[in-house]
PDB file of C-alpha atoms and ligand atoms in Angstrom:
ATOM      1  CA  MET A 211     -64.943 -48.455  -5.280  1.00 44.00           C
ATOM      2  CA  GLU A 212     -66.099 -50.996  -7.494  1.00 45.00           C
ATOM      3  CA  THR A 213     -69.270 -51.776  -5.825  1.00 44.00           C
ATOM      4  CA  PHE A 214     -70.386 -48.050  -5.976  1.00 57.00           C
ATOM      5  CA  LYS A 215     -68.783 -47.015  -9.262  1.00 55.00           C
ATOM      6  CA  ALA A 216     -72.604 -45.933 -10.257  1.00 65.00           C
ATOM      7  CA  LEU A 217     -71.808 -42.810  -7.877  1.00 81.00           C
ATOM      8  CA  SER A 218     -68.831 -40.254  -9.021  1.00 89.00           C
ATOM      9  CA  THR A 219     -67.121 -37.947  -6.682  1.00 91.00           C
ATOM     10  CA  SER A 220     -69.019 -35.282  -7.867  1.00 93.00           C
ATOM     11  CA  GLU A 221     -72.085 -37.376  -7.169  1.00 93.00           C
ATOM     12  CA  ILE A 222     -71.371 -37.596  -3.919  1.00 93.00           C
ATOM     13  CA  ALA A 223     -70.478 -34.210  -3.568  1.00 95.00           C
ATOM     14  CA  ALA A 224     -73.933 -32.803  -4.807  1.00 96.00           C
ATOM     15  CA  MET A 225     -75.614 -35.168  -2.251  1.00 97.00           C
ATOM     16  CA  LYS A 226     -73.359 -33.673   0.613  1.00 97.00           C
ATOM     17  CA  ALA A 227     -74.329 -30.224  -0.819  1.00 98.00           C
ATOM     18  CA  ALA A 228     -78.007 -31.029  -1.121  1.00 98.00           C
ATOM     19  CA  ILE A 229     -78.173 -32.163   2.922  1.00 98.00           C
ATOM     20  CA  ALA A 230     -76.014 -29.116   3.916  1.00 98.00           C
ATOM     21  CA  ASN A 231     -78.311 -26.657   1.892  1.00 97.00           C
ATOM     22  CA  ALA A 232     -81.366 -28.529   3.455  1.00 98.00           C
ATOM     23  CA  GLU A 233     -80.119 -28.129   6.814  1.00 98.00           C
ATOM     24  CA  LYS A 234     -79.593 -24.562   6.690  1.00 97.00           C
ATOM     25  CA  ARG A 235     -83.413 -24.241   6.461  1.00 97.00           C
ATOM     26  CA  THR A 236     -83.808 -26.908   9.814  1.00 98.00           C
ATOM     27  CA  SER A 237     -82.584 -27.952  13.174  1.00 97.00           C
ATOM     28  CA  GLY A 238     -82.858 -31.382  12.003  1.00 98.00           C
ATOM     29  CA  GLU A 239     -80.274 -33.474  10.742  1.00 98.00           C
ATOM     30  CA  LEU A 240     -80.339 -35.929   7.614  1.00 98.00           C
ATOM     31  CA  ARG A 241     -77.814 -38.560   6.442  1.00 98.00           C
ATOM     32  CA  VAL A 242     -77.600 -41.072   3.930  1.00 97.00           C
ATOM     33  CA  PHE A 243     -76.110 -44.376   4.204  1.00 96.00           C
ATOM     34  CA  ILE A 244     -75.283 -46.654   1.141  1.00 94.00           C
ATOM     35  CA  GLU A 245     -73.914 -50.533   1.206  1.00 93.00           C
ATOM     36  CA  ASP A 246     -74.002 -52.884  -1.285  1.00 90.00           C
ATOM     37  CA  HIS A 247     -76.220 -55.721   0.312  1.00 92.00           C
ATOM     38  CA  SER A 248     -77.819 -56.431   3.555  1.00 94.00           C
ATOM     39  CA  GLU A 249     -79.328 -59.680   4.620  1.00 94.00           C
ATOM     40  CA  ASP A 250     -81.853 -57.962   6.417  1.00 95.00           C
ATOM     41  CA  GLY A 251     -84.537 -55.996   4.705  1.00 96.00           C
ATOM     42  CA  PRO A 252     -84.145 -52.282   4.450  1.00 97.00           C
ATOM     43  CA  LEU A 253     -86.633 -51.255   7.133  1.00 96.00           C
ATOM     44  CA  ASP A 254     -84.869 -53.190   9.967  1.00 97.00           C
ATOM     45  CA  ARG A 255     -81.597 -52.632   8.504  1.00 97.00           C
ATOM     46  CA  SER A 256     -81.994 -48.745   8.381  1.00 98.00           C
ATOM     47  CA  ALA A 257     -83.614 -49.145  11.912  1.00 98.00           C
ATOM     48  CA  PHE A 258     -80.597 -50.576  13.240  1.00 98.00           C
ATOM     49  CA  LEU A 259     -78.189 -48.199  11.476  1.00 97.00           C
ATOM     50  CA  PHE A 260     -79.960 -45.373  13.032  1.00 98.00           C
ATOM     51  CA  LYS A 261     -79.284 -46.250  16.305  1.00 98.00           C
ATOM     52  CA  GLN A 262     -75.468 -47.630  15.492  1.00 96.00           C
ATOM     53  CA  LEU A 263     -74.909 -43.796  13.925  1.00 96.00           C
ATOM     54  CA  ARG A 264     -76.317 -42.479  16.750  1.00 97.00           C
ATOM     55  CA  MET A 265     -79.172 -41.061  15.166  1.00 98.00           C
ATOM     56  CA  ASP A 266     -81.220 -41.106  17.893  1.00 98.00           C
ATOM     57  CA  LYS A 267     -79.529 -38.945  20.014  1.00 97.00           C
ATOM     58  CA  THR A 268     -80.382 -35.479  18.406  1.00 97.00           C
ATOM     59  CA  LYS A 269     -81.919 -32.722  20.770  1.00 96.00           C
ATOM     60  CA  LEU A 270     -85.219 -32.909  19.182  1.00 97.00           C
ATOM     61  CA  ARG A 271     -85.090 -36.203  17.926  1.00 98.00           C
ATOM     62  CA  ASN A 272     -85.395 -34.963  14.190  1.00 98.00           C
ATOM     63  CA  GLY A 273     -82.907 -36.818  12.479  1.00 98.00           C
ATOM     64  CA  VAL A 274     -83.726 -38.637   9.010  1.00 98.00           C
ATOM     65  CA  LEU A 275     -81.856 -41.639   7.624  1.00 98.00           C
ATOM     66  CA  ILE A 276     -82.184 -42.559   3.273  1.00 98.00           C
ATOM     67  CA  TYR A 277     -80.349 -46.080   3.431  1.00 98.00           C
ATOM     68  CA  VAL A 278     -79.900 -47.805  -0.151  1.00 96.00           C
ATOM     69  CA  ALA A 279     -78.446 -51.422  -0.396  1.00 94.00           C
ATOM     70  CA  PHE A 280     -77.263 -50.970  -3.864  1.00 89.00           C
ATOM     71  CA  ARG A 281     -76.909 -54.101  -5.491  1.00 88.00           C
ATOM     72  CA  ASP A 282     -80.185 -55.112  -3.495  1.00 91.00           C
ATOM     73  CA  HIS A 283     -82.237 -52.761  -5.586  1.00 91.00           C
ATOM     74  CA  LYS A 284     -83.813 -51.835  -1.692  1.00 95.00           C
ATOM     75  CA  PHE A 285     -83.878 -48.328   0.137  1.00 97.00           C
ATOM     76  CA  SER A 286     -85.685 -47.153   3.318  1.00 97.00           C
ATOM     77  CA  ILE A 287     -86.505 -43.195   4.405  1.00 98.00           C
ATOM     78  CA  ILE A 288     -87.083 -43.550   8.118  1.00 98.00           C
ATOM     79  CA  GLY A 289     -87.213 -40.664  10.780  1.00 98.00           C
ATOM     80  CA  ASP A 290     -86.601 -40.175  14.716  1.00 98.00           C
ATOM     81  CA  VAL A 291     -90.012 -39.788  16.469  1.00 98.00           C
ATOM     82  CA  GLY A 292     -89.841 -36.044  16.332  1.00 98.00           C
ATOM     83  CA  ILE A 293     -90.619 -35.766  13.342  1.00 98.00           C
ATOM     84  CA  HIS A 294     -92.240 -38.875  12.731  1.00 98.00           C
ATOM     85  CA  GLU A 295     -95.111 -37.671  14.968  1.00 98.00           C
ATOM     86  CA  LYS A 296     -95.525 -34.592  12.766  1.00 97.00           C
ATOM     87  CA  VAL A 297     -95.504 -35.880   9.360  1.00 97.00           C
ATOM     88  CA  GLY A 298     -97.187 -39.372   9.785  1.00 93.00           C
ATOM     89  CA  GLY A 299     -96.738 -42.446   8.331  1.00 91.00           C
ATOM     90  CA  ASP A 300     -97.766 -41.260   4.690  1.00 95.00           C
ATOM     91  CA  PHE A 301     -95.210 -38.740   4.455  1.00 97.00           C
ATOM     92  CA  TRP A 302     -92.446 -41.508   4.462  1.00 97.00           C
ATOM     93  CA  ASN A 303     -94.386 -43.708   1.930  1.00 96.00           C
ATOM     94  CA  SER A 304     -95.120 -40.739  -0.266  1.00 97.00           C
ATOM     95  CA  THR A 305     -91.605 -39.692  -0.220  1.00 98.00           C
ATOM     96  CA  LYS A 306     -90.313 -43.113  -0.851  1.00 97.00           C
ATOM     97  CA  ASN A 307     -92.720 -43.410  -3.858  1.00 97.00           C
ATOM     98  CA  LYS A 308     -91.216 -40.261  -5.513  1.00 97.00           C
ATOM     99  CA  MET A 309     -87.762 -41.557  -4.868  1.00 97.00           C
ATOM    100  CA  GLN A 310     -89.072 -45.136  -6.571  1.00 97.00           C
ATOM    101  CA  THR A 311     -89.614 -43.241  -9.836  1.00 96.00           C
ATOM    102  CA  HIS A 312     -85.920 -41.896 -10.268  1.00 96.00           C
ATOM    103  CA  PHE A 313     -84.695 -45.582  -8.982  1.00 93.00           C
ATOM    104  CA  ARG A 314     -86.585 -46.988 -11.630  1.00 93.00           C
ATOM    105  CA  THR A 315     -85.127 -45.378 -14.468  1.00 93.00           C
ATOM    106  CA  GLY A 316     -81.666 -45.739 -13.230  1.00 89.00           C
ATOM    107  CA  GLU A 317     -81.418 -42.049 -11.734  1.00 92.00           C
ATOM    108  CA  PHE A 318     -79.458 -43.179  -8.660  1.00 92.00           C
ATOM    109  CA  LEU A 319     -78.543 -39.304  -7.694  1.00 94.00           C
ATOM    110  CA  ASN A 320     -81.569 -37.821  -8.398  1.00 96.00           C
ATOM    111  CA  ALA A 321     -83.688 -40.418  -6.342  1.00 96.00           C
ATOM    112  CA  LEU A 322     -81.317 -39.446  -3.470  1.00 97.00           C
ATOM    113  CA  LEU A 323     -81.721 -36.037  -4.003  1.00 98.00           C
ATOM    114  CA  ALA A 324     -85.393 -36.503  -3.973  1.00 98.00           C
ATOM    115  CA  GLY A 325     -85.637 -37.909  -0.872  1.00 98.00           C
ATOM    116  CA  ILE A 326     -83.429 -35.070   0.560  1.00 98.00           C
ATOM    117  CA  GLU A 327     -85.317 -32.743  -0.491  1.00 98.00           C
ATOM    118  CA  GLU A 328     -88.708 -33.871   0.731  1.00 98.00           C
ATOM    119  CA  ALA A 329     -87.484 -35.095   3.938  1.00 98.00           C
ATOM    120  CA  GLY A 330     -85.471 -31.363   3.917  1.00 98.00           C
ATOM    121  CA  GLU A 331     -89.127 -29.734   3.196  1.00 98.00           C
ATOM    122  CA  ALA A 332     -90.906 -31.573   6.170  1.00 98.00           C
ATOM    123  CA  LEU A 333     -87.885 -30.749   8.506  1.00 98.00           C
ATOM    124  CA  ALA A 334     -87.902 -27.061   7.567  1.00 98.00           C
ATOM    125  CA  LYS A 335     -91.429 -26.942   8.293  1.00 98.00           C
ATOM    126  CA  TYR A 336     -91.925 -28.531  11.793  1.00 98.00           C
ATOM    127  CA  PHE A 337     -88.268 -27.763  12.983  1.00 98.00           C
ATOM    128  CA  PRO A 338     -87.008 -24.476  11.089  1.00 97.00           C
ATOM    129  CA  TYR A 339     -83.622 -23.796  11.737  1.00 97.00           C
ATOM    130  CA  GLN A 340     -82.968 -22.002  14.748  1.00 93.00           C
ATOM    131  CA  VAL A 341     -79.958 -19.243  15.056  1.00 92.00           C
ATOM    132  CA  SER A 342     -78.226 -21.700  17.983  1.00 92.00           C
ATOM    133  CA  ASP A 343     -78.387 -24.897  15.399  1.00 94.00           C
ATOM    134  CA  LYS A 344     -75.370 -27.459  15.828  1.00 95.00           C
ATOM    135  CA  ASP A 345     -74.630 -29.703  13.147  1.00 96.00           C
ATOM    136  CA  GLU A 346     -75.248 -32.457  15.314  1.00 97.00           C
ATOM    137  CA  LEU A 347     -74.306 -34.807  12.823  1.00 96.00           C
ATOM    138  CA  SER A 348     -72.140 -34.708   9.993  1.00 95.00           C
ATOM    139  CA  ASN A 349     -73.248 -34.352   6.459  1.00 96.00           C
ATOM    140  CA  ASP A 350     -70.977 -37.165   4.859  1.00 93.00           C
ATOM    141  CA  ILE A 351     -72.124 -39.948   3.069  1.00 94.00           C
ATOM    142  CA  ILE A 352     -71.600 -42.935   4.993  1.00 94.00           C
ATOM    143  CA  PHE A 353     -70.695 -46.406   3.023  1.00 91.00           C
ATOM    144  CA  GLY A 354     -71.359 -49.582   4.386  1.00 88.00           C
ATOM    145  CA  GLU A 355     -67.823 -50.392   4.572  1.00 73.00           C
ATOM    146  CA  ASP A 356     -66.610 -47.169   6.325  1.00 56.00           C
ATOM    147  CA  LYS A 357     -67.743 -48.132   9.654  1.00 47.00           C
ATOM    148  CA  ILE A 358     -70.292 -50.613  10.088  1.00 49.00           C
TER     149      ILE A 358
HETATM  150 CA1   CA B 441     -78.704 -29.216  13.061  1.00 89.72          CA
HETATM  151 CA1   CA B 442     -76.025 -32.758   9.267  1.00 89.72          CA
END
């Protein structure tokens, strides 16, 4: 895919593995959505996608979405009400800052991995893994032209 050539197959696999690893420690669900461009700002767009991808349907309302508009150099990270009321607004800002540090130096993969790791830690703390856990949302990285 021309527009996403900054991401190799192995990088996509690394992200997917990071999500799967993080989810071994939590009942929460992490997802990454990447598209080239959106007319909407990253927060509005990710809130829209969150619902569109049915991420607001998890049992404990603990889904976290990392959204990237690749060409726009914009991104956001948002969580459902369950995790949000535990971590508060500062958490998303500090996670965003950590990701931003990597994006600035062009480390696209590391930026996303940092976001997955931070959110994974918070989810593991407040929503530890349960034996009965289901993978409620697939760990596949979703690209804009796939479904939406
Ligand atoms: Ca789960
Ligand atoms: Ca999952």
